[in-house]
Amino acid sequence: MTRVLSATIVCLLALGTGATRPLFAAELNARSVMQAIERGRRLLVSVQQADGSWTARTRSTNPTGVSSLALLALLNSGLTLKDEPVKRGLAYLRRVREPEDTYEVSLMISALATAKDGRRDMGKITSLARKLEQGQITSGPNAGLWDYKVGRGPGIGGDRSNGQFAVLGLRDAAFAGIPVDRRVWIRV
């Protein structure tokens, strides 16, 4: 009953505005979107560290994850393996030790797979994908999910946010040609 009441109130509030579109939506067109992407790209390039990494005040304990996410954004903005920021970002990811946090492992897979540098990163992507496979919780109420740290063992912790990142990382590994154990997908 409260769910129906809540949904009704939300609908009435939305309909009561008389607006046919969101009140604060900016006018979007291809040009403004491309300009925003270019501004974001310039910002990421300007804050890249000399060693090829990126840092963030709020995630200072996850430099591999932050760097992987920034590199993904650059690759998705149109930069390629030929661009210096991408070269430096990949060099950083290739020389750091493999992370243990589910977020970082997953994002590192995604960044390396998205770069599509031939077979160069297949070994690292494979190793990281195996970590995620082995780190999946296999029993208990959180079976099919992942904890914050990969490999803590079955039945410990786990949440949907970690699960989402792990699934996306494994999906990117699979798209890169790395076989992912079917049982992992079934448990999800």
CSV table of C-alpha atoms in Angstrom, one decimal:
chain,number,residue,atom,x,y,z
A,1,MET,CA,0.0,0.0,0.0
A,2,THR,CA,2.8,2.5,0.9
A,3,ARG,CA,4.5,1.6,-2.3
A,4,VAL,CA,1.4,2.5,-4.4
A,5,LEU,CA,0.9,5.7,-2.4
A,6,SER,CA,4.5,6.7,-2.9
A,7,ALA,CA,4.4,6.0,-6.6
A,8,THR,CA,1.2,8.0,-6.9
A,9,ILE,CA,2.6,11.0,-5.0
A,10,VAL,CA,5.7,11.0,-7.3
A,11,CYS,CA,3.6,10.8,-10.4
A,12,LEU,CA,1.3,13.6,-9.2
A,13,LEU,CA,4.2,15.8,-8.4
A,14,ALA,CA,5.8,15.2,-11.8
A,15,LEU,CA,2.5,15.7,-13.6
A,16,GLY,CA,1.6,18.8,-11.6
A,17,THR,CA,4.6,20.8,-12.9
A,18,GLY,CA,2.9,21.1,-16.3
A,19,ALA,CA,6.3,20.6,-17.9
A,20,THR,CA,6.7,18.5,-21.0
A,21,ARG,CA,10.4,18.0,-20.4
A,22,PRO,CA,12.7,18.2,-17.3
A,23,LEU,CA,12.7,21.6,-15.8
A,24,PHE,CA,16.5,22.0,-15.6
A,25,ALA,CA,17.5,20.1,-18.7
A,26,ALA,CA,20.0,21.9,-20.8
A,27,GLU,CA,19.5,22.0,-24.5
A,28,LEU,CA,21.4,19.1,-25.9
A,29,ASN,CA,22.6,18.7,-29.4
A,30,ALA,CA,25.5,16.9,-31.1
A,31,ARG,CA,27.7,20.0,-31.0
A,32,SER,CA,27.2,20.7,-27.3
A,33,VAL,CA,27.8,17.1,-26.4
A,34,MET,CA,31.0,17.0,-28.5
A,35,GLN,CA,32.2,20.2,-26.9
A,36,ALA,CA,31.6,18.7,-23.4
A,37,ILE,CA,33.5,15.6,-24.4
A,38,GLU,CA,36.4,17.7,-25.6
A,39,ARG,CA,36.5,19.8,-22.4
A,40,GLY,CA,36.5,16.6,-20.3
A,41,ARG,CA,39.3,15.1,-22.5
A,42,ARG,CA,41.4,18.3,-22.1
A,43,LEU,CA,40.9,18.2,-18.4
A,44,LEU,CA,41.9,14.6,-18.0
A,45,VAL,CA,45.0,15.1,-20.2
A,46,SER,CA,46.0,18.2,-18.1
A,47,VAL,CA,45.8,16.4,-14.8
A,48,GLN,CA,47.6,13.2,-15.9
A,49,GLN,CA,50.7,12.6,-13.7
A,50,ALA,CA,54.2,12.4,-15.2
A,51,ASP,CA,54.2,8.6,-14.5
A,52,GLY,CA,51.0,8.2,-16.6
A,53,SER,CA,48.6,7.8,-13.7
A,54,TRP,CA,45.8,10.0,-12.5
A,55,THR,CA,44.9,10.8,-8.9
A,56,ALA,CA,41.7,11.7,-7.1
A,57,ARG,CA,41.2,13.3,-3.7
A,58,THR,CA,38.3,11.1,-2.9
A,59,ARG,CA,39.8,7.8,-4.0
A,60,SER,CA,43.5,8.3,-3.1
A,61,THR,CA,43.7,4.6,-2.0
A,62,ASN,CA,42.7,3.3,-5.4
A,63,PRO,CA,45.2,4.8,-7.9
A,64,THR,CA,44.9,1.9,-10.4
A,65,GLY,CA,41.1,2.2,-10.4
A,66,VAL,CA,41.2,6.0,-10.9
A,67,SER,CA,43.8,5.7,-13.6
A,68,SER,CA,41.9,2.9,-15.4
A,69,LEU,CA,38.7,5.0,-15.3
A,70,ALA,CA,40.4,8.1,-16.6
A,71,LEU,CA,42.1,6.1,-19.4
A,72,LEU,CA,38.7,4.5,-20.3
A,73,ALA,CA,37.2,8.0,-20.6
A,74,LEU,CA,40.0,9.1,-22.9
A,75,LEU,CA,39.7,6.0,-25.1
A,76,ASN,CA,35.9,6.4,-25.2
A,77,SER,CA,36.4,10.1,-26.1
A,78,GLY,CA,38.2,9.2,-29.3
A,79,LEU,CA,41.8,9.0,-28.3
A,80,THR,CA,43.8,6.0,-29.6
A,81,LEU,CA,46.9,4.0,-28.9
A,82,LYS,CA,48.8,6.6,-31.0
A,83,ASP,CA,48.0,9.4,-28.5
A,84,GLU,CA,50.6,10.2,-25.8
A,85,PRO,CA,48.2,10.3,-22.9
A,86,VAL,CA,46.9,6.9,-23.8
A,87,LYS,CA,50.5,5.6,-24.2
A,88,ARG,CA,51.5,6.9,-20.8
A,89,GLY,CA,48.3,5.6,-19.2
A,90,LEU,CA,48.8,2.1,-20.6
A,91,ALA,CA,52.5,2.1,-19.6
A,92,TYR,CA,51.4,3.0,-16.0
A,93,LEU,CA,48.8,0.2,-15.9
A,94,ARG,CA,51.3,-2.3,-17.4
A,95,ARG,CA,53.9,-1.7,-14.8
A,96,VAL,CA,51.9,-1.5,-11.6
A,97,ARG,CA,51.3,-4.6,-9.6
A,98,GLU,CA,47.9,-6.3,-10.1
A,99,PRO,CA,45.3,-4.7,-7.8
A,100,GLU,CA,43.3,-6.7,-5.1
A,101,ASP,CA,40.2,-4.5,-5.0
A,102,THR,CA,37.3,-5.7,-7.1
A,103,TYR,CA,36.7,-2.2,-8.5
A,104,GLU,CA,40.3,-1.8,-9.5
A,105,VAL,CA,40.7,-5.3,-11.0
A,106,SER,CA,37.5,-4.8,-13.0
A,107,LEU,CA,38.4,-1.3,-14.2
A,108,MET,CA,41.9,-2.3,-15.2
A,109,ILE,CA,40.5,-5.2,-17.3
A,110,SER,CA,38.1,-2.7,-19.0
A,111,ALA,CA,40.8,-0.2,-19.7
A,112,LEU,CA,43.2,-2.7,-21.2
A,113,ALA,CA,40.5,-4.5,-23.2
A,114,THR,CA,39.2,-1.2,-24.5
A,115,ALA,CA,42.7,-0.1,-25.7
A,116,LYS,CA,42.7,-3.1,-28.0
A,117,ASP,CA,46.5,-3.2,-28.3
A,118,GLY,CA,46.6,-6.5,-30.2
A,119,ARG,CA,47.6,-9.4,-28.0
A,120,ARG,CA,49.9,-7.3,-25.8
A,121,ASP,CA,47.7,-7.2,-22.7
A,122,MET,CA,46.0,-10.6,-23.1
A,123,GLY,CA,48.2,-12.2,-20.3
A,124,LYS,CA,47.3,-9.4,-17.8
A,125,ILE,CA,43.7,-9.4,-18.8
A,126,THR,CA,43.6,-13.2,-18.4
A,127,SER,CA,45.2,-13.0,-15.0
A,128,LEU,CA,42.9,-10.3,-13.8
A,129,ALA,CA,39.8,-12.1,-15.1
A,130,ARG,CA,40.9,-15.3,-13.2
A,131,LYS,CA,41.1,-13.2,-10.0
A,132,LEU,CA,37.5,-12.1,-10.5
A,133,GLU,CA,36.4,-15.6,-11.3
A,134,GLN,CA,38.0,-17.0,-8.2
A,135,GLY,CA,36.8,-14.0,-6.1
A,136,GLN,CA,33.2,-14.5,-6.8
A,137,ILE,CA,31.1,-15.5,-3.8
A,138,THR,CA,29.8,-19.0,-4.5
A,139,SER,CA,27.5,-19.6,-1.5
A,140,GLY,CA,25.3,-17.9,1.0
A,141,PRO,CA,22.9,-15.0,0.6
A,142,ASN,CA,25.4,-13.0,-1.5
A,143,ALA,CA,26.3,-15.9,-3.9
A,144,GLY,CA,27.1,-14.6,-7.3
A,145,LEU,CA,28.4,-11.2,-6.0
A,146,TRP,CA,31.9,-10.0,-5.2
A,147,ASP,CA,33.4,-8.5,-2.0
A,148,TYR,CA,35.5,-5.3,-2.0
A,149,LYS,CA,38.7,-7.4,-2.1
A,150,VAL,CA,38.9,-10.3,-4.6
A,151,GLY,CA,39.7,-13.7,-3.2
A,152,ARG,CA,38.5,-13.4,0.4
A,153,GLY,CA,36.7,-16.7,0.0
A,154,PRO,CA,33.1,-17.9,-0.5
A,155,GLY,CA,30.3,-16.4,1.4
A,156,ILE,CA,32.0,-13.3,2.8
A,157,GLY,CA,30.6,-9.8,2.2
A,158,GLY,CA,29.6,-8.9,-1.3
A,159,ASP,CA,27.3,-6.3,-2.7
A,160,ARG,CA,25.7,-5.4,-6.0
A,161,SER,CA,28.0,-2.5,-6.8
A,162,ASN,CA,31.1,-4.7,-6.7
A,163,GLY,CA,29.1,-7.3,-8.6
A,164,GLN,CA,28.3,-4.8,-11.3
A,165,PHE,CA,31.9,-3.8,-11.7
A,166,ALA,CA,33.1,-7.4,-11.8
A,167,VAL,CA,30.5,-8.3,-14.4
A,168,LEU,CA,31.5,-5.4,-16.6
A,169,GLY,CA,35.2,-6.3,-16.3
A,170,LEU,CA,34.5,-9.9,-17.1
A,171,ARG,CA,32.3,-8.9,-20.0
A,172,ASP,CA,35.2,-6.8,-21.4
A,173,ALA,CA,37.6,-9.7,-20.9
A,174,ALA,CA,35.2,-12.0,-22.8
A,175,PHE,CA,34.9,-9.4,-25.6
A,176,ALA,CA,38.7,-9.3,-25.8
A,177,GLY,CA,38.7,-13.1,-26.3
A,178,ILE,CA,39.4,-14.4,-22.8
A,179,PRO,CA,37.1,-17.3,-21.9
A,180,VAL,CA,35.1,-16.7,-18.7
A,181,ASP,CA,33.9,-19.7,-16.8
A,182,ARG,CA,30.2,-20.3,-17.5
A,183,ARG,CA,29.5,-21.0,-13.9
A,184,VAL,CA,30.4,-17.4,-13.0
A,185,TRP,CA,27.7,-16.1,-15.4
A,186,ILE,CA,25.2,-18.6,-14.0
A,187,ARG,CA,25.8,-17.5,-10.4
A,188,VAL,CA,25.3,-13.9,-11.4
